[in-house]
XYZ file of C-alpha atoms in Angstrom:
588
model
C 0.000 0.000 0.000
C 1.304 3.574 -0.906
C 0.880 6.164 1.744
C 0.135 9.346 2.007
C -0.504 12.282 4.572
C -2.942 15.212 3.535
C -1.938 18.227 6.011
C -4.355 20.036 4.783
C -7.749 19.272 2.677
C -7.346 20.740 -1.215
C -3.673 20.718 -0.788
C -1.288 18.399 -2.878
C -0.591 15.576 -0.489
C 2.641 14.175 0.509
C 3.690 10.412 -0.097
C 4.752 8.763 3.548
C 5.826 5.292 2.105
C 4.848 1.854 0.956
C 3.622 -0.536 3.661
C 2.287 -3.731 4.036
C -1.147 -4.580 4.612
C -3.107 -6.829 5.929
C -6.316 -8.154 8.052
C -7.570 -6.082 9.360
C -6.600 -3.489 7.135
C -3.795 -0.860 7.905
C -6.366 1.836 6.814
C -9.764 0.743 7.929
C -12.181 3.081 6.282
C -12.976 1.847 2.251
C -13.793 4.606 0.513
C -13.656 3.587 -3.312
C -12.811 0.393 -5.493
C -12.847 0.270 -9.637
C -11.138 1.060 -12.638
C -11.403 5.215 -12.171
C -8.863 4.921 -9.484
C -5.296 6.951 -9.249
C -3.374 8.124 -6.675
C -4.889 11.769 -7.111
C -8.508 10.367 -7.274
C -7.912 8.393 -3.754
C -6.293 11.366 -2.364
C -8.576 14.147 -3.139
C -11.723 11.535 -2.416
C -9.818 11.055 0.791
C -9.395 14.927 2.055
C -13.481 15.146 0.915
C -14.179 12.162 3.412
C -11.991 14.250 5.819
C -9.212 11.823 6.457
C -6.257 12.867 6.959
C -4.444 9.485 5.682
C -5.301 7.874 2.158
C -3.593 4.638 0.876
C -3.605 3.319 -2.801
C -3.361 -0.739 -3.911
C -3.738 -1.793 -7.802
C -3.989 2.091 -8.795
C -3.863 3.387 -12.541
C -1.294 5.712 -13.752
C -3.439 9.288 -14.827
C -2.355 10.983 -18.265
C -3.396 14.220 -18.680
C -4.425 16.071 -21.845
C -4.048 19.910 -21.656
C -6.840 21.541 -22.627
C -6.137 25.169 -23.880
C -8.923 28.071 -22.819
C -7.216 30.966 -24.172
C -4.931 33.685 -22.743
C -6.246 36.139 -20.285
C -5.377 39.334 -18.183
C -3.738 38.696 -14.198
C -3.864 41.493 -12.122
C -1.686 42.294 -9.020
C -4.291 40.547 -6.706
C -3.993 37.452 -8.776
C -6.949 36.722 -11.110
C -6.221 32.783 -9.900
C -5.536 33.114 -6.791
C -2.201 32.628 -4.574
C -1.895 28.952 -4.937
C 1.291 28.847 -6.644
C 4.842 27.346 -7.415
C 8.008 28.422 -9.863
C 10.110 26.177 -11.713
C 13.086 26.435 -13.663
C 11.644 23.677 -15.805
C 7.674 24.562 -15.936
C 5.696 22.716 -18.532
C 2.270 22.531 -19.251
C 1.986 19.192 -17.990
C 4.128 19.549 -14.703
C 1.811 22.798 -14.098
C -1.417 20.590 -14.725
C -0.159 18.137 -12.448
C 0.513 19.812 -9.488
C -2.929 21.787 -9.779
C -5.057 18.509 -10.353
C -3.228 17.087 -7.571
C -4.616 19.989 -5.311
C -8.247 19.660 -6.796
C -7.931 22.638 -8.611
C -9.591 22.630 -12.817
C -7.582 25.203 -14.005
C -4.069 25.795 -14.676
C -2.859 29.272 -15.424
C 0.709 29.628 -16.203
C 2.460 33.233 -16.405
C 6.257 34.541 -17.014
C 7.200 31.488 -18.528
C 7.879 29.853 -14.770
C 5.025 30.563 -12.686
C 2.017 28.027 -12.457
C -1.394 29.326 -10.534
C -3.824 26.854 -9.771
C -8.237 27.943 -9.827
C -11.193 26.461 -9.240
C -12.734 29.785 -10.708
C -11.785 30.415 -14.597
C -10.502 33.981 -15.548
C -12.850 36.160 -17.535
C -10.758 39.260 -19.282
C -8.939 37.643 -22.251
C -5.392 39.132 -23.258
C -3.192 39.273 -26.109
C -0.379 39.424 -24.287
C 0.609 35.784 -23.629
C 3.990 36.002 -25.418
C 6.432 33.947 -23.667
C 7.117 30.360 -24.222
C 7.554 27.533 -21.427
C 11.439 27.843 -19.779
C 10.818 23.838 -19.678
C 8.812 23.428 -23.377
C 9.583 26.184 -25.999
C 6.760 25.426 -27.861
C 4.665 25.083 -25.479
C 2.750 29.105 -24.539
C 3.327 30.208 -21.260
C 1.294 33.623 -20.477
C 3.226 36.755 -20.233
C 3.455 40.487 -18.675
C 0.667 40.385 -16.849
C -1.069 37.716 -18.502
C -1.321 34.203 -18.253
C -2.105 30.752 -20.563
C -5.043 29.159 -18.611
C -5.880 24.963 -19.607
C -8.198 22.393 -17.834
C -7.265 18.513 -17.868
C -8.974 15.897 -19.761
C -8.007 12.725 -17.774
C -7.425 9.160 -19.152
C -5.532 6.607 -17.272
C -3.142 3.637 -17.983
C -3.185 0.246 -15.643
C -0.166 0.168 -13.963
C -1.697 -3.296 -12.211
C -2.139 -6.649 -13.939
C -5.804 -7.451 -12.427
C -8.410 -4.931 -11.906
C -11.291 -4.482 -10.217
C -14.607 -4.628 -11.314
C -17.144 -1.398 -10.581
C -18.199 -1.396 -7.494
C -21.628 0.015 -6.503
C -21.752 3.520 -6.122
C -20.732 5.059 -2.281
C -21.032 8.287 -0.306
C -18.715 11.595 -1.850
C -18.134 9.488 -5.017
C -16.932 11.790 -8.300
C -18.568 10.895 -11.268
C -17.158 12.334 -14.912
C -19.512 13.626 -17.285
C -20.400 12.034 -20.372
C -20.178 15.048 -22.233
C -18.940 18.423 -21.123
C -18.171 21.726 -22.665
C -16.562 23.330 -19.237
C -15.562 22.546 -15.949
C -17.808 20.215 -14.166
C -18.281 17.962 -11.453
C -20.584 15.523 -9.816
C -20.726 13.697 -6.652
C -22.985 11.112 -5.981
C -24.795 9.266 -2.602
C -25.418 10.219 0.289
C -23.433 9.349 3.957
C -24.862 6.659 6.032
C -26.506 7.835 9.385
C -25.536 6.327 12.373
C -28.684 5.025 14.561
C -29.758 6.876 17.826
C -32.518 6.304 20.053
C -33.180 9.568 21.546
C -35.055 12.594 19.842
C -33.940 14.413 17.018
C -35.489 18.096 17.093
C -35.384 20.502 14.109
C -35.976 24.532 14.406
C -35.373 27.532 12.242
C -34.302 30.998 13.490
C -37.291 33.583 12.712
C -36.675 37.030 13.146
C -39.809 38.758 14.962
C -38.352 41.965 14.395
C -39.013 41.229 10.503
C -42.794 40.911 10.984
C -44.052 43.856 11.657
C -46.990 43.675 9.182
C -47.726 40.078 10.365
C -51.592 38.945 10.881
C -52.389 35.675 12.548
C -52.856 34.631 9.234
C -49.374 35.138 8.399
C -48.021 33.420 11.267
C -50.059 30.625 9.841
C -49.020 30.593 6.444
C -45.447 30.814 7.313
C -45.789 27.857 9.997
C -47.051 25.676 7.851
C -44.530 26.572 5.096
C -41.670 25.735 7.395
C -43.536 22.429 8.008
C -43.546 21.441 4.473
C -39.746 21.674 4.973
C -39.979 19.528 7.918
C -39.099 22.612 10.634
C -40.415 21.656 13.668
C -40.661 25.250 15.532
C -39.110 28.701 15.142
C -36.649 30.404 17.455
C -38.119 33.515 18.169
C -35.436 35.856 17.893
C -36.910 39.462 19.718
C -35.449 42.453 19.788
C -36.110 45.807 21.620
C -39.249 47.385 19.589
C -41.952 48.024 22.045
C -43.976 45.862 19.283
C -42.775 42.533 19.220
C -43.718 41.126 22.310
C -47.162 41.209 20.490
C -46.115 39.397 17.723
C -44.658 37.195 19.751
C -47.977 36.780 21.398
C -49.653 36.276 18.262
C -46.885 33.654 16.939
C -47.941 31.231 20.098
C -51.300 31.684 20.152
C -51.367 30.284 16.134
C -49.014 28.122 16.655
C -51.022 26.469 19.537
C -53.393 24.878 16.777
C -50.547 24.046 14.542
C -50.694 20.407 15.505
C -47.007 20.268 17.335
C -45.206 23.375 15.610
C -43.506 24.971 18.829
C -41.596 28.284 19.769
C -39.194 29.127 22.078
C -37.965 32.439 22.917
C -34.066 33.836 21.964
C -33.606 37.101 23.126
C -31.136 39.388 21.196
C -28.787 40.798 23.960
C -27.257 43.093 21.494
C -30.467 44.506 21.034
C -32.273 44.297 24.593
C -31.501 46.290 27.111
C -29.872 45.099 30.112
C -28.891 47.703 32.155
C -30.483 46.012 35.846
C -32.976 44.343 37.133
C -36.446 46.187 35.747
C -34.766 44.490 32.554
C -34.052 41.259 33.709
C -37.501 41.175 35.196
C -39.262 42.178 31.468
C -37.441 39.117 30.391
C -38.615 36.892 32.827
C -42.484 37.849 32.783
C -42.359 37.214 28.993
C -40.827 33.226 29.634
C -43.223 33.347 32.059
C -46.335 34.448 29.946
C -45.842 31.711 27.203
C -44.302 28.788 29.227
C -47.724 26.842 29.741
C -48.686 27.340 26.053
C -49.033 24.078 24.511
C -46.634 25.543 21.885
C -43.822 25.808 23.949
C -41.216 24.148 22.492
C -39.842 22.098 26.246
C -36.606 19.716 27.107
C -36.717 15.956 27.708
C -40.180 15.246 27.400
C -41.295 18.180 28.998
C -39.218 17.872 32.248
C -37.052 21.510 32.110
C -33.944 21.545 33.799
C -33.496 23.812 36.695
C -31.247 26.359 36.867
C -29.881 29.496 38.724
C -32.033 32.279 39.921
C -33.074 35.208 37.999
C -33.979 38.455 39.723
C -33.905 35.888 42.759
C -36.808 33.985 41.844
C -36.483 30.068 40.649
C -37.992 28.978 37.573
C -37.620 26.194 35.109
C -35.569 26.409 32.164
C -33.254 24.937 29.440
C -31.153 27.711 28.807
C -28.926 27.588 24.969
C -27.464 30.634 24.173
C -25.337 31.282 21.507
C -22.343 32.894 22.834
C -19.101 33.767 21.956
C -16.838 33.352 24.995
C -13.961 31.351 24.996
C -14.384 27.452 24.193
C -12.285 27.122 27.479
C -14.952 28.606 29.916
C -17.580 26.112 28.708
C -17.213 23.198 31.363
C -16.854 25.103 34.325
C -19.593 27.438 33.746
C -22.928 26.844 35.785
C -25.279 29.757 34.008
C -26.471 27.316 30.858
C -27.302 24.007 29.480
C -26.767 23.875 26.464
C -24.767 25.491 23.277
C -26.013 26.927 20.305
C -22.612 27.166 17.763
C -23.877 29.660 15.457
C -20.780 29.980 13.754
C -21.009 26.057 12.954
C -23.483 26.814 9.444
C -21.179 28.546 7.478
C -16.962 27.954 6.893
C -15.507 30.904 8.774
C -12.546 30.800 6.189
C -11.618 30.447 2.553
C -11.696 26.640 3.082
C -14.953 24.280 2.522
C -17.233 23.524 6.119
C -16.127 20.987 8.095
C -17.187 19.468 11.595
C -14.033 21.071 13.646
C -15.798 23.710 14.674
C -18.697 20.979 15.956
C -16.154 18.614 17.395
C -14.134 21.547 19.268
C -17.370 23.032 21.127
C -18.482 19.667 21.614
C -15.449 18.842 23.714
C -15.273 22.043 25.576
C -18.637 21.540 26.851
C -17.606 19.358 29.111
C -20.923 16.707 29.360
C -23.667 19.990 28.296
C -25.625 19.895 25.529
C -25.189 21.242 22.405
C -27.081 22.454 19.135
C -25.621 22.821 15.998
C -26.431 25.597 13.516
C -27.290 24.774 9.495
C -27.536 27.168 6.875
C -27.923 28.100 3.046
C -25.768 30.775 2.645
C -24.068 33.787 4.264
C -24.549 37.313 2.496
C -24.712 40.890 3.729
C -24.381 44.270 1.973
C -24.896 47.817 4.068
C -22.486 50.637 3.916
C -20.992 52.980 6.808
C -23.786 54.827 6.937
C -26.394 51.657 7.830
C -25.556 48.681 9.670
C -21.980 48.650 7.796
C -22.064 44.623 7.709
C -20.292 44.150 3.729
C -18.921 40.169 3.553
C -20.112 36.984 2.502
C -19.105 34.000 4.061
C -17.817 30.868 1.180
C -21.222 29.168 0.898
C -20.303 26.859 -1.943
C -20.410 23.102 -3.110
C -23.135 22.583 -1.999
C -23.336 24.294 1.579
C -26.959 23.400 2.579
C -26.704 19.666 1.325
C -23.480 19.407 2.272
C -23.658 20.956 5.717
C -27.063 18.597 6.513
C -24.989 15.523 6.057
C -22.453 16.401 8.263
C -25.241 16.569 10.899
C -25.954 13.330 10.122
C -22.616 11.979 10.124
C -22.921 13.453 13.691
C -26.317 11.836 14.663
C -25.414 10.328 18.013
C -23.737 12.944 19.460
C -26.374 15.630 20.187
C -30.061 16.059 19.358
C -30.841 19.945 18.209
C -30.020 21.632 14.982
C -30.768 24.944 14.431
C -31.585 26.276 11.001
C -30.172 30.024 10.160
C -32.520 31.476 9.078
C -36.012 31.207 8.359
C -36.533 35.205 7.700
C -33.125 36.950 8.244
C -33.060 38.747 4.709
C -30.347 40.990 5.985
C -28.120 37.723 5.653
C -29.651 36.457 3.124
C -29.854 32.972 4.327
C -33.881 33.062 4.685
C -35.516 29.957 3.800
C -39.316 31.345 3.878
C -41.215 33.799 1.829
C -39.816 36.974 0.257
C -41.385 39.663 2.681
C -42.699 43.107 1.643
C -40.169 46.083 2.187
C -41.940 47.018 5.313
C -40.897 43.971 7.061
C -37.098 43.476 5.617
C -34.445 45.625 6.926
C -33.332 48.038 3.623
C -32.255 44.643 1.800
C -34.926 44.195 -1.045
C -31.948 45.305 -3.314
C -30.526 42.142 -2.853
C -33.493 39.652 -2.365
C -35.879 40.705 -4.509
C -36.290 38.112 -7.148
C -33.969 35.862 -5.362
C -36.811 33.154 -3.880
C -35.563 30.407 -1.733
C -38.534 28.018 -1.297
C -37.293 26.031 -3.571
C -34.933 24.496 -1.186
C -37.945 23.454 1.230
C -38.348 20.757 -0.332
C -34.412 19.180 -0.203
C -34.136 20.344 3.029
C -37.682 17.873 4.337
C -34.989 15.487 2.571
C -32.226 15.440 5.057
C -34.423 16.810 7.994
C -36.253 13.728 7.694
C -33.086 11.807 7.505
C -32.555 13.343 10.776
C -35.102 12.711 12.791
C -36.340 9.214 11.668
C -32.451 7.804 11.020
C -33.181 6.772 7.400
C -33.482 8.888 3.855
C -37.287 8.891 2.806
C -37.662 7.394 -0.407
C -36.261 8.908 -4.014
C -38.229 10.451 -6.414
C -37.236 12.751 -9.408
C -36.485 16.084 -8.568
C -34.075 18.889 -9.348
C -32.451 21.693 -7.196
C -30.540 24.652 -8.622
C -28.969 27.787 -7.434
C -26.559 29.997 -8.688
C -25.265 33.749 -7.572
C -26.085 36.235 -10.711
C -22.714 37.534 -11.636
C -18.811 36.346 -11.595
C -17.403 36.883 -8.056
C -14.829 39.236 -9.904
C -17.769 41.680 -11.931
C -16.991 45.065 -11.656
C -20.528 46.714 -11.138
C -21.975 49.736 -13.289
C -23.907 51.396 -10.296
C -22.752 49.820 -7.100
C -23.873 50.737 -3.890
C -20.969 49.996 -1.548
C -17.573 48.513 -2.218
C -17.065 45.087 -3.195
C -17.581 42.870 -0.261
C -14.986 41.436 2.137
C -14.455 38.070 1.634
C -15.047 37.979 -1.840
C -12.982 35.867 -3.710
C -13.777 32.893 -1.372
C -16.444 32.039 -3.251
C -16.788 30.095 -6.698
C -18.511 31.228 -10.483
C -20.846 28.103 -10.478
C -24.243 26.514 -10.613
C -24.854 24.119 -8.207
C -27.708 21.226 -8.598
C -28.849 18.433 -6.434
C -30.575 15.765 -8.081
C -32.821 12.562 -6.340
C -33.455 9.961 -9.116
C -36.041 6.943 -8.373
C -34.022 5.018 -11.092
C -30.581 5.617 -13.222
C -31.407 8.380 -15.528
C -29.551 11.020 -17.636
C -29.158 14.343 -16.358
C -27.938 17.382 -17.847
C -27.275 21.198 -16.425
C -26.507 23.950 -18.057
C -25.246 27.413 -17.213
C -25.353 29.849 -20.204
C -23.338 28.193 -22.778
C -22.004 26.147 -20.652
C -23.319 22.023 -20.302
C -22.769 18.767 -18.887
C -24.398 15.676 -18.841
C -24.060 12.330 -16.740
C -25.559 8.944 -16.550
C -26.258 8.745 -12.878
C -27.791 6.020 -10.547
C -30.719 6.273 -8.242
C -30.359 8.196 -5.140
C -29.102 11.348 -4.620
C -26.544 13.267 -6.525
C -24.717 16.354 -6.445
C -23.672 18.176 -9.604
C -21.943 21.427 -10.446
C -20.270 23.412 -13.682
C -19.052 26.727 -13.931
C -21.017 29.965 -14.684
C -21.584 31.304 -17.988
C -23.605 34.476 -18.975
C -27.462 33.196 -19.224
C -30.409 31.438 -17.951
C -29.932 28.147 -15.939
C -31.513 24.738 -17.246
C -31.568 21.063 -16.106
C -33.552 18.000 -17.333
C -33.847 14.333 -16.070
C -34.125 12.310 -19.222
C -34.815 8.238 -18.933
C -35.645 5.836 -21.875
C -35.272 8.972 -24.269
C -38.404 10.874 -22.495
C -37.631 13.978 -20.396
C -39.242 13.414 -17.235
C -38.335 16.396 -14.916
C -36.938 19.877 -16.443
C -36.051 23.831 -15.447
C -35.033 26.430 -17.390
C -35.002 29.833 -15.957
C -35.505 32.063 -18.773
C -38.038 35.059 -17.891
C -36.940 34.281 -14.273
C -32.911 34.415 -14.019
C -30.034 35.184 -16.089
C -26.380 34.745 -15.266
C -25.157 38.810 -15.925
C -21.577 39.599 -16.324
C -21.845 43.138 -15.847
C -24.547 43.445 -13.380
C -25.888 47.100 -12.246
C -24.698 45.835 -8.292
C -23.210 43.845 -6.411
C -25.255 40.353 -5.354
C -23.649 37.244 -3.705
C -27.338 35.900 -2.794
C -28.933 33.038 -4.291
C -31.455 32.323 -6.998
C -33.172 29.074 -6.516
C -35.608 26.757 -8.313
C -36.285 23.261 -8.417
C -38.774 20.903 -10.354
């Protein structure tokens, strides 16, 4: 068995050695078996698994065909990025190499020695690449400042004199398309969920203080909207305004007839004052008000643990804030039960989510509960002059799919998830219906025409996963998003500066496909198309953004049977009017 260490996931990994292996095996995890495999494919596959170790026996040797793209315009900030290396003797294929090696598609290569590896592909061409390869003259190799960019189209050579036959199709699989005009991917199953008796509870994060217009009819309809999603209750985040404690009123007294939709309260202590113990006690009469509702979302089968006093009176409670102390006060504080890591939905980095964050509260709690947080997406935009909140946090491949399943893979070690948000347009990560400007804090120019209710429906998918232990049965259906210009667009009219964090993010459209049988499925961005023959189940499938509508079609024994185009409703802009790192999303 070759070895080999991965430091650090989406970075080239490092060989350790060739051992000997036996029963049981050195490495005890499978994670792939058939013809596609190399010792980049077990690698990469390895680091998306989150090992740290991957080991290779009867491999195939991978020979890669540069694909040229054209020559394009760098800038000082580095159109590709600062994943990089020099060489005396750079080729085309030593720079293809090392950036397929790090999971990167494109190779850019620049003053005849420097190689830049992307996942995102350039978009200002250039006439300037006029420099040959120092290690192949005939060979282009960008120039000053502009760089060659190619792709990789992979075949592979047995190096082994048996192979192995396909095996059936597992968890974070890659599957090449069948036919492909750019940069595409697809990864197909789903994780298995580990079996737990207790309780599995989830609730979304509604923002009262977005509901000022709201009727009890409203309440209602946005209830049972959430239920179609499989939300079990809303966290009823209230802020100051002297109005919401009526909403709040109105929210339980619907969702008392809601047929097991509950509410709990989570005050916004950067909003409510606190200043002594009038304010304390305005807290506690409200708990107090709504704890016998039968809506009231309760602990342990309705037993609430006890805790300290407040304003010297003893009442019952299961206390989970979301704090941001250090992890290292967690076990010896007495004040709360529970956890709420609300930093846990979204990577805090440039790097894909993983479960650190999870595992490293988890640890510190020191035996208290905990709740993990799950969300869409992570998008803000106000100037100075407003709430000056301008980032995005990386919500790519996949976040919402891909963050659900790493709940699952954590199943037995707590019981809560909470879902950011439900209304929170500010963010953009609202899963309900697109309010009216009244009840959505100056953001309408960023979430207007950008639904997400289309995601209800895959995220009843994993939440039932969640609570029952097993993934309900597959049918055809189709889930798209995409953001509505290049990460890099220069705007015509902008509003504010480009937002922090930027560049994090990716130029693609994502899609999540369930198939009840093996099926051909094709996506398109703009000009831009793939197509696979993929198995029952679930699948998830991305290419890169082109200028245009979005499409995709699920086509068996020649007859399409499920289809989406988005013309009239979306188009992929490449000079947009403003900045907009929210989500359009449709499904069929």
């Amino acid at each position: 068995m070759a070895l080999s260490n991965m430091a650090e996931r989406g970075v080239s990994a490092t060989y350790i050695g060739c051992f000997t292996d036996g029963s049981p095996r050195l490495l005890p995890a499978p994670v792939y078996s058939g013809p596609l495999n190399t010792p980049d494919y077990c690698t990469n596959l390895c680091a998306l698994n989150e090992f740290m170790l991957a080991g290779v026996e009867l491999y195939r040797a991978p020979t890669l065909s540069a694909v040229s793209l054209g020559c394009f315009a760098d800038t000082p900030d580095r159109v590709m990025g600062s994943s990089h290396f020099e060489s005396s003797t750079l080729t085309v294929a030593m720079c293809l190499r090392y950036c397929t090696a790090g999971g990167y598609v494109y190779a850019g290569l620049e003053y005849s020695s420097q190689c830049f590896c992307s996942n995102t592909m350039p978009t200002v061409t250039s006439s300037g690449c006029t420099s040959t390869c120092i290690g192949d003259r005939r060979a282009s190799c960008g120039g000053s400042p502009a760089m060659n960019v190619y792709t990789a189209e992979t075949t592979s050579t047995s190096t082994a004199t048996t192979s192995a036959a396909p095996e059936p199709t597992i968890p974070g699989t890659s599957s090449n398309p069948i036919a492909s005009n750019a940069p595409a991917v697809a990864v197909l199953g789903t994780p298995a969920i580990p079996s737990s008796s207790s309780t599995k509870v989830f609730y979304a994060h509604m923002m009262v203080g977005n509901t000022y217009t709201y009727t009890g009819a409203d309440w209602d309809a946005e209830m049972s909207l959430a239920q179609t999603g499989g939300v079990d209750g809303f966290a009823l985040n209230m802020g100051r305004d002297a109005w919401e404690p009526a909403r709040i009123g109105d929210a339980y007294s619907v969702a008392a007839g809601k047929g097991g939709f509950k509410l709990f309260l989570s005050f916004d202590m950067t909003s409510m004052p606190c200043a002594g113990a009038a304010d304390a006690q305005a807290l506690a009469q409200l708990v107090v008000q709504h704890a016998s509702s039968p809506a009231q979302a309760t602990v342990g089968a309705g037993r609430l643990a006890p805790v300290q006093k407040l304003h010297r009176r003893q009442w019952r409670q299961h206390f989970i804030p979301a704090q941001f102390s250090p992890v290292s006060t967690f076990a010896s504080a007495t004040w709360f039960d529970a956890e709420l890591n609300w930093n846990s939905g979204w990577p805090m980095g440039s790097g894909n989510l993983d479960t650190s964050s999870d595992t490293t509260y988890m640890s510190a709690l020191g035996g208290k509960g905990y709740m993990a947080a799950l969300s869409p997406c992570f998008f803000t935009y106000y100037g100075p002059s407003s709430y000056n909140k301008n980032w995005i946090y990386r919500s790519d491949n996949w976040l919402l799919a891909t963050r659900f399943e790493s709940i699952l893979s954590m199943r037995t070690q707590f019981d809560l998830v909470e879902m950011v948000s439900w209304n929170d347009f500010g963010e953009s990560h609202y899963m309900g219906s697109l309010a009216p400007a009244v009840d959505q804090p100056n953001s309408t120019g960023w979430t207007n025409g950008f639904p997400h209710t289309a995601w209800l429906s895959l995220l009843k998918y994993y939440a039932t996963a969640w609570k029952t232990g097993a993934y309900p049965a597959n049918t055809d259906a189709l889930w798209l998003w995409s953001r509505p210009h290049p990460k890099d667009a220069t705007p015509t009219s902008p509003t504010n500066a480009r937002p922090n964090n930027y560049a994090a993010t990716d130029d693609q459209l994502y899609v999540v496909v369930t198939l009840a049988s093996d099926a051909t499925v094709t996506i398109s961005s703009g000009a831009n198309t793939a197509t696979w023959n993929l198995p029952a189940g679930l699948s998830k499938l991305a290419i890169a953004s082109a200028a245009g509508s979005i499409t995709a079609k699920i086509v068996r024994a020649g007859a399409t049977v499920k289809s989406y185009d988005s013309a009239g409703s979306f188009s992929y802009n490449l000079s947009p009017a403003d900045y907009n790192f929210n989500y359009f999303v449709a499904s069929a």
